[in-house]
């Protein structure tokens, strides 16, 4: 299940990329988040250098293809916000100017994806990797932001990471709490969480071709939502799934071309759709232009249902947490 620590990690990766500095590792974020919540014991002063980001090769591109949903070609899939975004809880009203805590001195059997006519099928993560792999973006500072309890350091070195297919969604949230999609990309191929979350946090922020790359000045209005996916099951028919429980991925043939799209488990309920309305919306997202009542007539419709629990947080939570880390570091000097 996704956690607030996963969300904070994605925020830290994004901010670090924009500021061209190292980000905390996922075990470090989990450690400091647990301490922040309890605030009852000091950390041991053991210096732990940040790991370099591991970018999975498969995340670079998704090639065009006409294959039906299968287990042999995992790949990427975008989640579109074209149907409108429901209000959601978000960060407090953003400040009029960007105020980043003084961190500069601190340092879930996978079905395949299919191409659509409305969303480019080749998704490049080159800009993400360039931001991370540029030697000028690294810092040589070794300060107490990477001080880590000895037990946590040993844990990060020995614990095998869980793997999940996952989606990272960035939204902007207005002062009235209205959510607007700002970028969302994920994968149906299982990822180790550290590499998967860091890679897709940046890919969704910088390489979602429906939007301009996220910029530093937008951070106070951002919120992130992480969904870890599991339990993929072929549907007996397109309506063989449950609202509020399952996400849905469809594939069909239209005008001689294989098309497909997906919605995460919470989308249909948030939008107030019936199952049929969800199917029609998914088909239109994939590029279908037929009449709504004719959705059953498309050729070779296939569907896979899946489950996933999401978690989200806004900029204000990340900012308070990082400010606490900064203050905690100052107190130890």
Short mmCIF file of N, CA and C in Angstrom, two decimals, residues 26 43 52 84 99 106 146 179 193 237 247 256 289 300 303 314 325:
data_model
loop_
_atom_site.label_atom_id
_atom_site.label_comp_id
_atom_site.label_asym_id
_atom_site.label_seq_id
_atom_site.Cartn_x
_atom_site.Cartn_y
_atom_site.Cartn_z
N UNK A 26 14.83 6.52 -0.26
CA UNK A 26 13.54 6.13 0.31
C UNK A 26 13.68 5.64 1.74
N UNK A 43 18.24 11.22 16.40
CA UNK A 43 18.89 10.25 15.52
C UNK A 43 20.36 10.16 15.87
N UNK A 52 23.05 6.95 -5.65
CA UNK A 52 22.72 7.51 -6.95
C UNK A 52 21.43 6.88 -7.44
N UNK A 84 -11.88 15.70 -16.68
CA UNK A 84 -12.16 16.65 -15.60
C UNK A 84 -11.68 16.11 -14.28
N UNK A 99 8.67 29.45 -1.06
CA UNK A 99 9.48 29.41 0.15
C UNK A 99 9.87 27.97 0.42
N UNK A 106 21.78 20.94 3.36
CA UNK A 106 21.53 19.58 3.80
C UNK A 106 21.39 18.71 2.56
N UNK A 146 22.03 13.60 6.20
CA UNK A 146 22.16 12.19 5.90
C UNK A 146 22.60 11.39 7.12
N UNK A 179 -8.77 20.41 -7.79
CA UNK A 179 -7.61 19.68 -8.30
C UNK A 179 -7.61 19.68 -9.82
N UNK A 193 10.59 -0.10 -5.38
CA UNK A 193 9.96 1.18 -5.07
C UNK A 193 10.92 2.36 -5.16
N UNK A 237 -16.01 -10.25 -19.21
CA UNK A 237 -16.64 -9.32 -20.15
C UNK A 237 -16.31 -7.91 -19.66
N UNK A 247 -9.43 -0.88 -10.71
CA UNK A 247 -9.06 -0.11 -11.87
C UNK A 247 -9.34 -0.96 -13.09
N UNK A 256 -9.07 -0.72 -37.74
CA UNK A 256 -7.89 -1.50 -38.04
C UNK A 256 -6.71 -1.26 -37.12
N UNK A 289 -14.13 7.22 -31.57
CA UNK A 289 -15.00 8.37 -31.88
C UNK A 289 -16.43 7.96 -32.21
N UNK A 300 -13.18 -7.13 -30.83
CA UNK A 300 -12.19 -7.76 -29.94
C UNK A 300 -11.93 -6.93 -28.68
N UNK A 303 -10.63 -6.72 -21.48
CA UNK A 303 -10.49 -5.89 -20.29
C UNK A 303 -9.75 -6.66 -19.20
N UNK A 314 0.23 17.05 0.00
CA UNK A 314 0.51 18.31 -0.66
C UNK A 314 1.84 18.90 -0.24
N UNK A 325 13.37 18.66 9.61
CA UNK A 325 14.67 18.02 9.44
C UNK A 325 15.78 19.05 9.51
#
